[in-house]
GROMACS .gro file of C-alpha atoms in nm:
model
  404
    1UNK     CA    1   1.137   0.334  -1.306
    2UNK     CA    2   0.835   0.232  -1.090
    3UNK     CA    3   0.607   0.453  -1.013
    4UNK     CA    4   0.595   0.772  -0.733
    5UNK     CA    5   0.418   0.722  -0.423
    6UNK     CA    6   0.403   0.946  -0.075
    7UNK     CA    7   0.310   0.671   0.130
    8UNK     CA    8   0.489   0.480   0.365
    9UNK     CA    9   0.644   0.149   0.366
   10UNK     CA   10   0.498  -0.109   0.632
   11UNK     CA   11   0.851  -0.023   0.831
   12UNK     CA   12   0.822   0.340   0.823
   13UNK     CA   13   0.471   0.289   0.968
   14UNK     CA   14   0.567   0.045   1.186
   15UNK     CA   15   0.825   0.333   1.342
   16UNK     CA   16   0.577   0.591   1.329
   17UNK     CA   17   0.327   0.390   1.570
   18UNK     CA   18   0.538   0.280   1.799
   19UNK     CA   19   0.685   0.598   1.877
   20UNK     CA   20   0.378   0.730   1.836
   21UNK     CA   21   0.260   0.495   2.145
   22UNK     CA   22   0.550   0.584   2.301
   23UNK     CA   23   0.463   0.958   2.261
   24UNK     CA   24   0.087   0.879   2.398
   25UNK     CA   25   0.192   0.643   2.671
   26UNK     CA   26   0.484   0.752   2.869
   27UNK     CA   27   0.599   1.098   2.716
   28UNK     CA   28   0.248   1.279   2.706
   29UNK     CA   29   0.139   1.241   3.070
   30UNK     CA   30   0.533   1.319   3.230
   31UNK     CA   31   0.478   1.687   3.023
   32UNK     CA   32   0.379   1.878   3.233
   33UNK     CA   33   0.562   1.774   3.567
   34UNK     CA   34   0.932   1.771   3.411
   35UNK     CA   35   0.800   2.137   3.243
   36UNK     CA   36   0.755   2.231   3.617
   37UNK     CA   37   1.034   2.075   3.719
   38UNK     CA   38   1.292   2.216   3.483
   39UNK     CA   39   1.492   1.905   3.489
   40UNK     CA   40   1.641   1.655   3.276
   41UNK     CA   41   1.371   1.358   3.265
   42UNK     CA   42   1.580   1.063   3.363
   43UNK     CA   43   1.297   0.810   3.412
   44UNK     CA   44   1.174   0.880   3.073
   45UNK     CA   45   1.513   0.847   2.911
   46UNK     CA   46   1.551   0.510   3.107
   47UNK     CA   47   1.232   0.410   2.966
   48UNK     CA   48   1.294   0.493   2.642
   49UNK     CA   49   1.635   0.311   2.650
   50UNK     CA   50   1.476   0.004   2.800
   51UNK     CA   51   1.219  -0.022   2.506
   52UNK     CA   52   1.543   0.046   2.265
   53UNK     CA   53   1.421   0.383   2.134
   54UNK     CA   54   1.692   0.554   2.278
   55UNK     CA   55   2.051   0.445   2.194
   56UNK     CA   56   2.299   0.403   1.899
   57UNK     CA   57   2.130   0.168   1.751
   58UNK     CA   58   1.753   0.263   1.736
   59UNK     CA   59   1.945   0.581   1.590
   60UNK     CA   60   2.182   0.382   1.333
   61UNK     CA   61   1.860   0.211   1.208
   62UNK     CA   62   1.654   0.524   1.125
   63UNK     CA   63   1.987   0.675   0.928
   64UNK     CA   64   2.044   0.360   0.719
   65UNK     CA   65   1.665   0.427   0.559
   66UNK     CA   66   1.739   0.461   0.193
   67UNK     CA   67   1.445   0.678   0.187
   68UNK     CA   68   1.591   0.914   0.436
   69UNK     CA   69   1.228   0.978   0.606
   70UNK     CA   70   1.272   0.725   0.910
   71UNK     CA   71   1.423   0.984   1.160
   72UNK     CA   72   1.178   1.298   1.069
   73UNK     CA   73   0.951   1.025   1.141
   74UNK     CA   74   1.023   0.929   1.464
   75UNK     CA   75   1.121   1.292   1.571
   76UNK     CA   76   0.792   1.456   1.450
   77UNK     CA   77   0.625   1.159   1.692
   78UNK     CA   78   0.850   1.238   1.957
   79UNK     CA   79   0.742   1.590   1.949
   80UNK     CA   80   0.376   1.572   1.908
   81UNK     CA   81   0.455   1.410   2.301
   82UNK     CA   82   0.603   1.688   2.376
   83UNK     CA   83   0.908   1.926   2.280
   84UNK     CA   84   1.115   1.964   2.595
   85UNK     CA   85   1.106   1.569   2.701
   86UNK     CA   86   1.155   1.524   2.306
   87UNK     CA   87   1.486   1.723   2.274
   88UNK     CA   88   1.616   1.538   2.579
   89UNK     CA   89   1.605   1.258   2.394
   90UNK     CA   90   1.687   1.376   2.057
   91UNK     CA   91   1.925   1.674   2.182
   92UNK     CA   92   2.233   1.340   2.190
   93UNK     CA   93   2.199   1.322   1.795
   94UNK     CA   94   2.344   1.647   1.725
   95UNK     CA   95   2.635   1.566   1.962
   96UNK     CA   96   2.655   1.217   1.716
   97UNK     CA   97   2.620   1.402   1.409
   98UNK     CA   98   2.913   1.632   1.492
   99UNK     CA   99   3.123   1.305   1.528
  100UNK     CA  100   2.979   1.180   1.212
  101UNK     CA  101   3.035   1.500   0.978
  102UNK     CA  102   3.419   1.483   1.072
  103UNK     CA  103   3.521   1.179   1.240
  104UNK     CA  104   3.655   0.879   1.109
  105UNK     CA  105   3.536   0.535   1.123
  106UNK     CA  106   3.718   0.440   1.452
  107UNK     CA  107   3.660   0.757   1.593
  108UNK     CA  108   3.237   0.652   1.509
  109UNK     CA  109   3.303   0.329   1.676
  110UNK     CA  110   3.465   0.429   2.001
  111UNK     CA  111   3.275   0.800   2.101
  112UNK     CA  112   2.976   0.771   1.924
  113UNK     CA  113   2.785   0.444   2.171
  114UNK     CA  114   2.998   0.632   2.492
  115UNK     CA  115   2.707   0.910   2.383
  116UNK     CA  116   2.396   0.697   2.496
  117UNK     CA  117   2.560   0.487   2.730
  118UNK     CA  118   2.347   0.174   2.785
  119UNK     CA  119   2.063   0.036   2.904
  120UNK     CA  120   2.110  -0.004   3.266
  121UNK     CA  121   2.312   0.365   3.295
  122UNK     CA  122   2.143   0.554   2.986
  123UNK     CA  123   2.400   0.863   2.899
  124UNK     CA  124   2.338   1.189   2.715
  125UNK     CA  125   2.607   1.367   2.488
  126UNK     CA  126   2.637   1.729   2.408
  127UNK     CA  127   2.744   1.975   2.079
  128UNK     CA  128   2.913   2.286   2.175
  129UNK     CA  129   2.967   2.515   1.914
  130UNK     CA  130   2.751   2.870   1.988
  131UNK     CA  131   2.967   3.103   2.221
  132UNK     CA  132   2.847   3.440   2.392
  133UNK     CA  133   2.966   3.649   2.109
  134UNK     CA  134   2.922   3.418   1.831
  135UNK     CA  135   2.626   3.166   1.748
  136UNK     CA  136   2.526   3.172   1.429
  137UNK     CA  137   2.841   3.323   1.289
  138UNK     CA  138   3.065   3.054   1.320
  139UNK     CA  139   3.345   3.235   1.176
  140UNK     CA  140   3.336   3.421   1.501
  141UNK     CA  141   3.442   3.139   1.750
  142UNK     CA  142   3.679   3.219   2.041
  143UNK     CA  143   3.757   2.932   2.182
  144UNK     CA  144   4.102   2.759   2.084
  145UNK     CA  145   4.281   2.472   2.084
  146UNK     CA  146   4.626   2.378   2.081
  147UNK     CA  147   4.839   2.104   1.972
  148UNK     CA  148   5.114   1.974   2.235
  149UNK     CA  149   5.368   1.735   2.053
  150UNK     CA  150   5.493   1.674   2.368
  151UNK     CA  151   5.222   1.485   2.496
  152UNK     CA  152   5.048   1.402   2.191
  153UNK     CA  153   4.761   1.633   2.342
  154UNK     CA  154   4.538   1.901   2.248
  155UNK     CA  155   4.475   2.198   2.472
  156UNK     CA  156   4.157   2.341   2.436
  157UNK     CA  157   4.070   2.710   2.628
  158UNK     CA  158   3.693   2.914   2.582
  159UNK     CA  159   3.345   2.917   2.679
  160UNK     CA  160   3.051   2.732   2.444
  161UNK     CA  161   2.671   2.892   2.553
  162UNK     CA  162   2.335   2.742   2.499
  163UNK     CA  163   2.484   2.357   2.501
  164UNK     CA  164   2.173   2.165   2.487
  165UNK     CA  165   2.312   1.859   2.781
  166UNK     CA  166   2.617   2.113   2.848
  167UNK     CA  167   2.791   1.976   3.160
  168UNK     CA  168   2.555   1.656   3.261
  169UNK     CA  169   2.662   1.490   2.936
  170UNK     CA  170   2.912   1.181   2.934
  171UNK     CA  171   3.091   1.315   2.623
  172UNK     CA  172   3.089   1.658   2.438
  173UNK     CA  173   3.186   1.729   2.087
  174UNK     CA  174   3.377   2.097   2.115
  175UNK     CA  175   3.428   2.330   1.800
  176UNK     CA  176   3.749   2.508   1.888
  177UNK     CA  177   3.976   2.722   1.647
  178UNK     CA  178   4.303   2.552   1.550
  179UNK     CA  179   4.423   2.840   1.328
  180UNK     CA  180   4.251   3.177   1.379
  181UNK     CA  181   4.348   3.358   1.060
  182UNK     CA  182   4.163   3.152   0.875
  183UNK     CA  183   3.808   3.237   1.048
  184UNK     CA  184   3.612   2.934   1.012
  185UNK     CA  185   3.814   2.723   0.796
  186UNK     CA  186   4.089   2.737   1.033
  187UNK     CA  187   3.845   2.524   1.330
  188UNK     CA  188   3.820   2.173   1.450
  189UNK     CA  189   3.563   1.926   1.577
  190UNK     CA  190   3.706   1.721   1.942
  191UNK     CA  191   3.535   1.476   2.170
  192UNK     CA  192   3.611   1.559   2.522
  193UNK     CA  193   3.623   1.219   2.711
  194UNK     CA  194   3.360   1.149   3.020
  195UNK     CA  195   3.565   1.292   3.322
  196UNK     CA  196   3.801   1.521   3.135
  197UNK     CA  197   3.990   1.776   3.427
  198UNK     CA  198   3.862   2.139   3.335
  199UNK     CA  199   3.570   2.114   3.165
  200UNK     CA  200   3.289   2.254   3.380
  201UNK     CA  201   2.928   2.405   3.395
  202UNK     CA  202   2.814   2.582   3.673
  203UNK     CA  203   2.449   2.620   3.603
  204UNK     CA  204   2.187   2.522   3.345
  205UNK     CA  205   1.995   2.788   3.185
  206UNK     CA  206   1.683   2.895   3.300
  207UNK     CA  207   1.458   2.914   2.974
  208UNK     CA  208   1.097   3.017   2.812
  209UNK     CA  209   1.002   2.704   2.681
  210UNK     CA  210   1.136   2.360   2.660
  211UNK     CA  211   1.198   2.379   3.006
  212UNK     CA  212   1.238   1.970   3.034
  213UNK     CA  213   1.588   2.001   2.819
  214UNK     CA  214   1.877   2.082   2.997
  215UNK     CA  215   2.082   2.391   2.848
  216UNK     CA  216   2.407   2.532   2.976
  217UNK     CA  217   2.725   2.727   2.944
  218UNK     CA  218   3.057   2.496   2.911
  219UNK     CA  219   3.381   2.627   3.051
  220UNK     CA  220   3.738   2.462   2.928
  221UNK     CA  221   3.965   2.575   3.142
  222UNK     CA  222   4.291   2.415   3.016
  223UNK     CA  223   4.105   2.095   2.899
  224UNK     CA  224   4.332   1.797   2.780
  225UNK     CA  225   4.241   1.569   2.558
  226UNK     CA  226   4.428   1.310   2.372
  227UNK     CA  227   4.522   1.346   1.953
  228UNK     CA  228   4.315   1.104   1.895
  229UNK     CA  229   4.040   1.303   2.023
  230UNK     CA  230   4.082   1.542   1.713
  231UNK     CA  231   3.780   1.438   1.475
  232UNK     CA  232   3.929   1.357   1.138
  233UNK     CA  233   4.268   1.277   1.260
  234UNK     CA  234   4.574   1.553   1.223
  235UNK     CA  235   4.685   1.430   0.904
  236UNK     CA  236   4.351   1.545   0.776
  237UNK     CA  237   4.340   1.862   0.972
  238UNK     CA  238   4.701   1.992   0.799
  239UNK     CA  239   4.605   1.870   0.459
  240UNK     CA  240   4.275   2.089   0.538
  241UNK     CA  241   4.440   2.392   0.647
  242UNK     CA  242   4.715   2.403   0.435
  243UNK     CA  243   4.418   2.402   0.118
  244UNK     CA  244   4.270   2.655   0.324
  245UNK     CA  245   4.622   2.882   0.326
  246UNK     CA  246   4.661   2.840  -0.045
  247UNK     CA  247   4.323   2.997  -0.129
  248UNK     CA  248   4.211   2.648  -0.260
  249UNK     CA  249   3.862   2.485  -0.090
  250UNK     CA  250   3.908   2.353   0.197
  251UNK     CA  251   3.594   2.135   0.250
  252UNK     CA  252   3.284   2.219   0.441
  253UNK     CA  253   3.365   2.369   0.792
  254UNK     CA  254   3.268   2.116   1.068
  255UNK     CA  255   2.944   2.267   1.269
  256UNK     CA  256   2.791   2.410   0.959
  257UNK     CA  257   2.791   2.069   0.831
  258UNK     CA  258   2.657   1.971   1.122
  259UNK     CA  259   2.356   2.218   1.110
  260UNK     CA  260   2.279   2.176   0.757
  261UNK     CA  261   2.284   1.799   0.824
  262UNK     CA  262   1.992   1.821   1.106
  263UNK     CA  263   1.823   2.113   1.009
  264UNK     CA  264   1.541   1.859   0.875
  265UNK     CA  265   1.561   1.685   1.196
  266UNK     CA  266   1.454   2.016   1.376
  267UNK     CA  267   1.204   2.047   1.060
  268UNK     CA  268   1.050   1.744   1.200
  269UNK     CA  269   1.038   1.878   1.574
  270UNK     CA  270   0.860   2.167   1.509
  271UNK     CA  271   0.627   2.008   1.279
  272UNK     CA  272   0.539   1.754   1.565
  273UNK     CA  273   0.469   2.052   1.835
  274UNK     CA  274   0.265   2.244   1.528
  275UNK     CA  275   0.011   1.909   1.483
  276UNK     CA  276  -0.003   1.839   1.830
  277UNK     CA  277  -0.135   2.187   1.940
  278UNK     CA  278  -0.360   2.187   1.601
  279UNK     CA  279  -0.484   1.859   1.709
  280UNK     CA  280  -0.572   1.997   2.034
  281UNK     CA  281  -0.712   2.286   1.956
  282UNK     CA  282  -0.952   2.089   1.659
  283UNK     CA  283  -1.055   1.871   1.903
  284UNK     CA  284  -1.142   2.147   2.168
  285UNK     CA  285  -1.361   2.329   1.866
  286UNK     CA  286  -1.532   2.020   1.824
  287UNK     CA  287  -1.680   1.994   2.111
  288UNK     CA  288  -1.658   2.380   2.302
  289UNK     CA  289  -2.018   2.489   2.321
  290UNK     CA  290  -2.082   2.891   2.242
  291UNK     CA  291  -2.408   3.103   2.116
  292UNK     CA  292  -2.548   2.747   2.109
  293UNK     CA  293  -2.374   2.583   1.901
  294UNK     CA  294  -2.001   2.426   1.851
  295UNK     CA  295  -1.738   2.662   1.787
  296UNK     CA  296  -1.583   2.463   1.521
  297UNK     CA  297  -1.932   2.602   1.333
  298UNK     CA  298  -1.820   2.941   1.330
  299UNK     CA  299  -1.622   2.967   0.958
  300UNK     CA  300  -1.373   3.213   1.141
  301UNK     CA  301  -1.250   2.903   1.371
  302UNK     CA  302  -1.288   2.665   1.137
  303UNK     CA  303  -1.084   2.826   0.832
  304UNK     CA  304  -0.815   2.926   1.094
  305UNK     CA  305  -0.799   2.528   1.140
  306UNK     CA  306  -0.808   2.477   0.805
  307UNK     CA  307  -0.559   2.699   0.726
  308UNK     CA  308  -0.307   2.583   1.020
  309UNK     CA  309  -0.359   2.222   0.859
  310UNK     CA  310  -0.225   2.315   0.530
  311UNK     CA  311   0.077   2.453   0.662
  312UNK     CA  312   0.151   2.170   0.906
  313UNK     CA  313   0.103   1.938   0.573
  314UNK     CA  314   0.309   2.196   0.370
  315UNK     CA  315   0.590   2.207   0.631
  316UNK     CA  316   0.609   1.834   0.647
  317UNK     CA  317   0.651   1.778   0.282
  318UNK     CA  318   0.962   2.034   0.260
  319UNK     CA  319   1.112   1.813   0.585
  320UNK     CA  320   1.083   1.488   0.428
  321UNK     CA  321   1.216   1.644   0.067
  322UNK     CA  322   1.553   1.785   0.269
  323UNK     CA  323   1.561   1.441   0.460
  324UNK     CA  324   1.530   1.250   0.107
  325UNK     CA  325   1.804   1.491  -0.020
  326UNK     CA  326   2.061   1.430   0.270
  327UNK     CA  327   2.012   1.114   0.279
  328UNK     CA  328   2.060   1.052  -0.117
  329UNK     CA  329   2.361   1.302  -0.153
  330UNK     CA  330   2.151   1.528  -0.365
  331UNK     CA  331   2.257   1.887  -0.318
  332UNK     CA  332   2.078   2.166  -0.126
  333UNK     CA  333   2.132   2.404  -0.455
  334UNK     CA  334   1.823   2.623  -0.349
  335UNK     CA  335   1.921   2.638   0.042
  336UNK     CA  336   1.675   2.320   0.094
  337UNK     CA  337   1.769   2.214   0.412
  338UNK     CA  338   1.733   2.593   0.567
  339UNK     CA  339   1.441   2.640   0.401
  340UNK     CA  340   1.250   2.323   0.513
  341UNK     CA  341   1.397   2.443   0.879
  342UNK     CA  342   1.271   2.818   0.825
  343UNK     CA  343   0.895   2.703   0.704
  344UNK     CA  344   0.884   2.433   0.966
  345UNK     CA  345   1.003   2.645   1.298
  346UNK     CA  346   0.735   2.969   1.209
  347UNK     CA  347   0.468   2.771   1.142
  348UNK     CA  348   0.502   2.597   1.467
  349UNK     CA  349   0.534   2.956   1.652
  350UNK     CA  350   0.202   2.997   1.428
  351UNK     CA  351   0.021   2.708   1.498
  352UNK     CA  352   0.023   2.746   1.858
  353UNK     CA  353  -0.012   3.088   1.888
  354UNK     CA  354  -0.352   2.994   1.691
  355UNK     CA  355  -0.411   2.681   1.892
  356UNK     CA  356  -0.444   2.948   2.194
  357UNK     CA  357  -0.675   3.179   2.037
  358UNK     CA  358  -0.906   2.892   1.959
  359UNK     CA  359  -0.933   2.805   2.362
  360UNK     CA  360  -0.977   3.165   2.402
  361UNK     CA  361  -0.867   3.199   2.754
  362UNK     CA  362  -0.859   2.868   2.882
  363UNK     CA  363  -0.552   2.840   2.635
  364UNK     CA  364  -0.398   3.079   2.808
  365UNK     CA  365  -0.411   2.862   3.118
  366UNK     CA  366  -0.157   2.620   3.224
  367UNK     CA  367  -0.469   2.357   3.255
  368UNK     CA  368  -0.442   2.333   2.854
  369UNK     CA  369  -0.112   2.236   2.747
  370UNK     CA  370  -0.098   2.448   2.399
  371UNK     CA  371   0.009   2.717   2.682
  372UNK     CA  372   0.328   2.533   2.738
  373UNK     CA  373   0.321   2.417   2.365
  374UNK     CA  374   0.354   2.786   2.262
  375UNK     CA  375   0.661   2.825   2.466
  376UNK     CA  376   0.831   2.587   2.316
  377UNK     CA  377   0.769   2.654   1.981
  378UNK     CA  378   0.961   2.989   1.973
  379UNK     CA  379   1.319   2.822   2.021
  380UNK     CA  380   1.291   2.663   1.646
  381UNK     CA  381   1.282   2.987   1.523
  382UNK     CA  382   1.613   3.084   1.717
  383UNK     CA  383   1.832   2.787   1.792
  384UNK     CA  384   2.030   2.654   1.501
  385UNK     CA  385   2.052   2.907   1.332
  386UNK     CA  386   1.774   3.192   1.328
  387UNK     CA  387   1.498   3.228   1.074
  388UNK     CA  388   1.689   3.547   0.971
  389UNK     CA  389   1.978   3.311   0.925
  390UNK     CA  390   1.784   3.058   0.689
  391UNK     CA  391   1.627   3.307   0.486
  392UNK     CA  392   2.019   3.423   0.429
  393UNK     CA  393   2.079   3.108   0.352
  394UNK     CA  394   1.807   3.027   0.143
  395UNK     CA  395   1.896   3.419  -0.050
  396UNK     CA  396   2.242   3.316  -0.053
  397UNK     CA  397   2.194   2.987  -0.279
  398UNK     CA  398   1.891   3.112  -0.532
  399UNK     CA  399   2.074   3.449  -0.637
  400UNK     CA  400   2.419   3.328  -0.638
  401UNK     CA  401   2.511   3.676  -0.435
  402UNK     CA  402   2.688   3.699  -0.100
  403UNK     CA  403   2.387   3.857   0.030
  404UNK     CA  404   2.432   3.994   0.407
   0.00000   0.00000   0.00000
């Protein structure tokens, strides 16, 4: 067995600096503007698909890394950027890793490159599972879908909230419940083709923080799609439910496979926004003049830094152990992927809140942008499941009880 080593391979750091230049290059000084703008950053997703860091396979690449780290990687670069023009280009991946947690290997082939369209006409894709009533109780869905022999079509009816690419995406991936007794082991995942009659979204979400991402309600109003559309394929779906009738184990249930499967990947996010406002803020210490001397001098700023620093390094190591994990089929027994999530998404919400109180007010200011980094920070510890949520799951899978 050779020996255990944290460091990087030459590829993993060849990913890290280019995205990292990226980051510093093209994503960094567009921040603020699409943050004011509170739209999608099309020119920036162009530019990334130009380069090839946006698109199937850029993504295919950093999943085949034995090692698993590749994407955190990349992500936690992205984010250091910034968080709202970094979901826009990550927010397609959870669309693609609803597709991949059910789908089979045609299914991959034909929706999965429709999500990032191509070079010259770059494409987003979007994962609708939350609803009004239910986010992160799944087993609380509404919206339903229905088989039509006649047509060989499936009719799906309901409403989908906080759909990061909701309604300007070219294909989105709909959890819909096929049979409602059976709560969340009676639903399905479906791709709803680009131009499908009766999907619609009327307006994006106006939101705190990562303003640059569009979010949205999705309305199927009698929406049509083909069977072939039905991730997994219907033979699967009846051998599935008819376990599921019986009282036997009917697999894992679609979306929270998909959650559990990126929950490192929004590990990685928040870990990016936490250095880049610690960086900031270190940097502004170092050099802010006060009582005549640097601030950094004062042991009350520079133990807060010290501390932050820790648990940026602390929240990184529990991202890449999750990534390692799903990448190597090695079981979240203690709740690792929630866990690395939880840690992760608070310290961010930490980091900046400290980054401002190192600027004093100035960091309160829009002319310093740990201001906007702040805002962003607080939807880790919400979307995808709430910290409350992790630390269920987390509870859940060390005691062995259904805790609730």
């Amino acid at each position: 067995m050779g020996a255990f080593s944290l460091e990087l391979n030459s590829d993993q750091r060849d990913l890290r600096d280019w995205v990292h230049g990226f980051a510093a290059e093209v994503v960094r000084p567009a921040a603020a503007e699409w943050d004011e703008r509170e739209e999608t950053p099309w020119p920036v997703i162009r530019e990334a698909a130009k380069i090839g860091l946006y698109g199937f396979e850029s993504l295919a690449t950093w999943f085949a890394d034995p090692v698993g780290l590749s994407l955190p990687i990349a992500t936690e670069e992205l984010f250091w950027g910034d968080a709202g023009i970094g979901l826009s280009l990550m927010g397609t991946g959870l669309a693609v890793a609803g597709i991949l947690a059910s789908g089979e290997p045609e299914q991959l082939a034909e929706w999965v490159p429709e999500c990032f369209g191509d070079e010259s006409d770059p494409q987003v894709a979007a994962f609708c599972a939350s609803e009004p009533q239910a986010g992160s109780d799944v087993a609380g869905y509404r919206t339903r879908a229905v088989y039509d022999g006649a047509t060989d079509e499936w009719v799906l009816n309901g409403q989908k909230s906080w759909a990061t690419n909701g309604g300007i995406a070219n294909v989105h991936v709909v959890t819909a419940v096929v049979d409602p007794a059976l709560g969340a082991r009676g639903q399905a995942g479906f791709v709803v083709p680009p131009g499908t009659r009766g999907l619609s979204s009327p307006a994006k979400v106006r939101k705190h923080g990562m303003r640059a991402s569009h979010t949205a309600d999705v309305f199927l109003d009698d929406v049509r799609v083909p069977g072939r559309c039905l991730l997994g394929g219907r033979e699967r779906l009846e051998a599935r439910l008819a376990r599921a009738r019986e009282g036997q184990r009917a697999g894992v249930q679609g979306a929270m496979a998909t959650f559990e499967s990126t929950r490192p990947v929004v590990g990685a996010m928040a870990v990016g926004v936490a250095r880049a406002a610690h960086e900031y803020a270190l940097a502004y210490a170092k050099e802010r003049q006060a009582f005549g001397r640097r601030i950094v001098e004062n042991q009350s700023i520079a133990f807060d830094l010290a501390n932050v620093r820790v648990e940026i390094d602390a929240a990184r190591l529990l991202v890449w152990r999750a990534a390692w994990m799903g990448r190597n089929n090695v079981p979240f027994t203690a709740g690792e992927g929630s866990m690395c999530k939880l840690k992760a998404a608070e310290v961010a919400v930490w980091a900046t809140e400290r980054a401002i109180q190192v600027l004093g007010g100035a960091g309160y200011t829009r002319d310093h942008p740990v201001e906007r980094m702040h805002r962003d920070a607080k939807l880790f510890t919400i979307f995808e499941g709430t910290s409350e949520i992790q630390r269920l799951v987390v509870a859940r899978a060390i005691s062995g009880v259904q805790v609730r």
